[in-house]
Structures are given as structure tokens and as C-alpha cells.
Amino acid sequence: MQFRIGFGYDVHKLENDLPFFLGGIQLAHYKGALGHSDADVLLHAICDALLGAANLRDIGYNYPDSNPEFKGIDSKFLLKDTYNKIKEKGFRIQNIDSTVCLQKPKISEYISLMKTCIAGILEITSDDVSIKATTTEKLGFVGREEGVSAYTVVLLIKEGNENLL
């Protein structure tokens, strides 16, 4: 197969007085995501989508929370390592499409910075990274501001097949 599609999902609990990392940047907010790493749900969803498309299992398998090496780790390092894994298998990224579900804070002012950060790590253009945001209309754990989630779809192309596009 020349093209591979991957899907990723991640969710983290929000708690007061924690730093909030999303898309590789820190947001100014009174709550932050709780996790073994820096709990960046967007980067984790992207990692899962990339790993899945390349048939490399998932983020929990590759970077288990039982490993103290990953305690508090910056998720940008996880994304870079994931990218290196898919490159080793001969894939390149065509595009990434993500949706962040978050009641507060509003993130529209941060999306350009997130796209630039992610594109730089993955050696693609920011035009190849789509980030959308939605609330859940105050429904569920996201709506109650108890958590944040992200969904991502990626398209990978096997190197040497660019002429198929």
C-alpha cells in the first residue's frame, strides 16, 4: 500500500494550578492537563495517528507511563521520536488534521503558533497541519471543564511514491 491513514485520540484530566501544554506551546490558563508526561493531548493524538498509520502500535506502547524516563517529558520530544520512527519505515507525512475539544480557554489565538511548532518538528509546512477547536456546548467532561481531548487523522505516503499524487 502506498498511502496509509492513521487516527489518534487522547484525553487528559484538567486540574487547577498545573501548566497547560497544547500543540507544543504553553497556554495561559488556571488549569492544566494531568499526565505522566506534560499531558499535551494534541501532540499525543498526533503521535498515535502517526504510529497507527505506520503500524507501530500506539503511544502507550512506545512511551509507557510505567517508564520513569518519560515522567514529565516534553511531548515535543515524543513527537520528534515518533517522526523518526515513521521515517525509518520509509514514510513521509502528507497532512495532519486535528480537532481539540476544550470548553476553556479559547485557543484560536494560539493555533498559528501550534501549527508552526508541529510543522517544524515534523519537517513539513504549517499549511500541512490543520488544527480546529470546538467546545462540547457545556456537555460531558469537556463541557464541565474537567478535561480536554483531541482527535487527529494523518495521511502518510511511502517514500518514492510522490508521483502518485
Coordinates of C-alpha atoms in Angstrom, one line a residue:
M1 CA 0.0 0.0 0.0
Q2 CA 1.3 3.4 -1.0
F3 CA -0.9 5.6 1.3
R4 CA -1.6 5.0 5.0
I5 CA -4.2 6.7 7.1
G6 CA -3.9 6.9 10.8
F7 CA -6.3 8.0 13.5
G8 CA -5.3 9.2 17.0
Y9 CA -7.2 10.2 20.1
D10 CA -6.1 11.4 23.5
V11 CA -7.8 12.8 26.6
H12 CA -6.4 14.2 29.9
K13 CA -8.0 15.5 33.1
L14 CA -7.7 19.2 33.8
E15 CA -6.8 20.3 37.3
N16 CA -6.1 23.7 38.9
D17 CA -2.6 25.1 39.2
L18 CA -0.9 22.8 36.6
P19 CA 0.8 24.1 33.5
F20 CA -1.3 23.7 30.3
F21 CA 0.6 22.5 27.2
L22 CA -1.2 22.1 23.9
G23 CA 0.3 21.7 20.5
G24 CA 3.8 22.2 21.8
I25 CA 3.2 25.5 23.5
Q26 CA 2.1 26.6 27.0
L27 CA -1.2 28.3 27.3
A28 CA -2.1 30.8 29.9
H29 CA -4.9 29.2 32.0
Y30 CA -5.6 28.5 35.6
K31 CA -6.0 24.8 34.8
G32 CA -3.6 22.4 33.2
A33 CA -3.7 18.8 32.0
L34 CA -2.7 16.0 34.3
G35 CA -0.5 13.2 33.0
H36 CA 2.7 11.2 33.2
S37 CA 4.4 13.5 30.6
D38 CA 3.4 17.1 30.1
A39 CA 0.0 15.8 29.1
D40 CA -0.2 17.6 25.7
V41 CA -3.3 15.9 24.3
L42 CA -2.8 17.4 20.8
L43 CA 0.7 16.1 20.4
H44 CA -0.3 12.7 21.9
A45 CA -3.1 12.4 19.4
I46 CA -0.8 13.2 16.5
C47 CA 1.8 10.7 17.8
D48 CA -1.0 8.0 18.0
A49 CA -2.2 8.8 14.5
L50 CA 1.4 8.6 13.0
L51 CA 2.2 5.4 14.9
G52 CA -1.1 3.8 13.8
A53 CA -0.6 4.7 10.2
A54 CA 2.9 3.2 10.2
N55 CA 1.6 0.1 12.1
L56 CA 3.9 0.9 15.1
R57 CA 1.2 0.3 17.7
D58 CA 0.4 3.3 20.0
I59 CA 1.9 6.0 22.2
G60 CA 1.3 3.9 25.4
Y61 CA 3.2 1.0 23.9
N62 CA 6.1 3.1 22.6
Y63 CA 6.3 5.5 25.6
P64 CA 4.7 3.7 28.6
D65 CA 3.8 5.6 31.7
S66 CA 5.5 2.9 33.7
N67 CA 8.8 4.1 32.4
P68 CA 10.3 6.8 34.7
E69 CA 12.3 8.1 31.7
F70 CA 9.0 9.7 30.4
K71 CA 7.9 11.2 33.7
G72 CA 7.3 14.9 33.0
I73 CA 8.8 14.7 29.5
D74 CA 8.1 17.4 27.0
S75 CA 5.8 15.9 24.4
K76 CA 7.7 17.6 21.6
F77 CA 10.4 15.0 22.2
L78 CA 7.9 12.2 21.9
L79 CA 6.6 13.7 18.6
K80 CA 10.1 14.0 17.2
D81 CA 10.9 10.4 18.2
T82 CA 7.6 9.2 16.7
Y83 CA 8.5 11.1 13.5
N84 CA 11.9 9.4 13.4
K85 CA 10.2 6.0 13.7
I86 CA 7.9 6.6 10.8
K87 CA 10.8 7.9 8.7
E88 CA 12.8 4.7 9.4
K89 CA 9.9 2.8 7.9
G90 CA 10.1 4.9 4.8
F91 CA 7.1 7.2 5.3
R92 CA 6.6 10.9 5.0
I93 CA 3.7 13.0 6.1
Q94 CA 1.3 14.4 3.6
N95 CA -1.0 16.1 6.0
I96 CA -2.4 16.2 9.5
D97 CA -5.9 17.2 10.5
S98 CA -6.7 17.6 14.2
T99 CA -9.6 18.7 16.4
V100 CA -9.2 19.8 20.0
C101 CA -12.2 19.6 22.3
L102 CA -12.0 22.2 25.1
Q103 CA -14.5 24.4 26.8
K104 CA -12.0 26.9 28.1
P105 CA -9.7 28.6 27.3
K106 CA -10.4 29.5 23.7
I107 CA -7.4 28.6 21.7
S108 CA -7.9 30.4 18.3
E109 CA -5.2 32.9 19.1
Y110 CA -2.7 30.0 19.7
I111 CA -3.4 27.9 16.6
S112 CA -0.9 29.6 14.3
L113 CA 1.9 29.0 16.9
M114 CA 0.9 25.4 17.4
K115 CA 0.9 24.8 13.6
T116 CA 4.4 26.3 13.3
C117 CA 5.7 24.3 16.3
I118 CA 4.3 21.0 15.0
A119 CA 5.3 21.6 11.4
G120 CA 8.9 22.4 12.5
I121 CA 9.2 19.2 14.4
L122 CA 7.8 17.1 11.6
E123 CA 9.7 18.8 8.8
I124 CA 6.5 19.8 6.9
T125 CA 4.9 23.2 6.2
S126 CA 2.4 24.7 8.6
D127 CA -0.1 24.5 5.7
D128 CA 0.1 20.7 6.0
V129 CA -1.1 20.9 9.6
S130 CA -4.8 21.7 10.3
I131 CA -5.9 22.4 13.9
K132 CA -9.5 23.1 14.7
A133 CA -11.1 23.7 18.1
T134 CA -14.6 23.1 19.4
T135 CA -16.4 23.1 22.7
T136 CA -18.9 20.5 23.6
E137 CA -21.6 23.1 24.3
K138 CA -21.0 22.5 28.1
L139 CA -21.9 18.8 27.8
G140 CA -19.8 16.0 29.3
F141 CA -16.4 16.1 31.0
V142 CA -15.1 18.6 28.4
G143 CA -18.1 20.9 28.8
R144 CA -17.8 20.8 32.6
E145 CA -14.1 21.8 32.2
E146 CA -12.9 18.6 33.8
G147 CA -10.8 17.5 30.8
V148 CA -9.5 18.1 27.3
S149 CA -9.5 15.8 24.3
A150 CA -8.0 15.7 20.8
Y151 CA -8.6 13.8 17.6
T152 CA -6.2 13.5 14.7
V153 CA -6.1 12.0 11.3
V154 CA -2.9 11.7 9.3
L155 CA -2.0 10.7 5.8
L156 CA 1.4 9.1 5.2
I157 CA 3.0 8.3 1.9
K158 CA 5.6 5.7 1.3
E159 CA 8.8 7.4 0.1
G160 CA 9.3 7.1 -3.6
N161 CA 5.6 7.3 -4.4
E162 CA 5.2 11.0 -4.6
N163 CA 4.4 10.8 -8.3
L164 CA 1.1 9.1 -7.4
L165 CA -0.3 12.4 -6.0

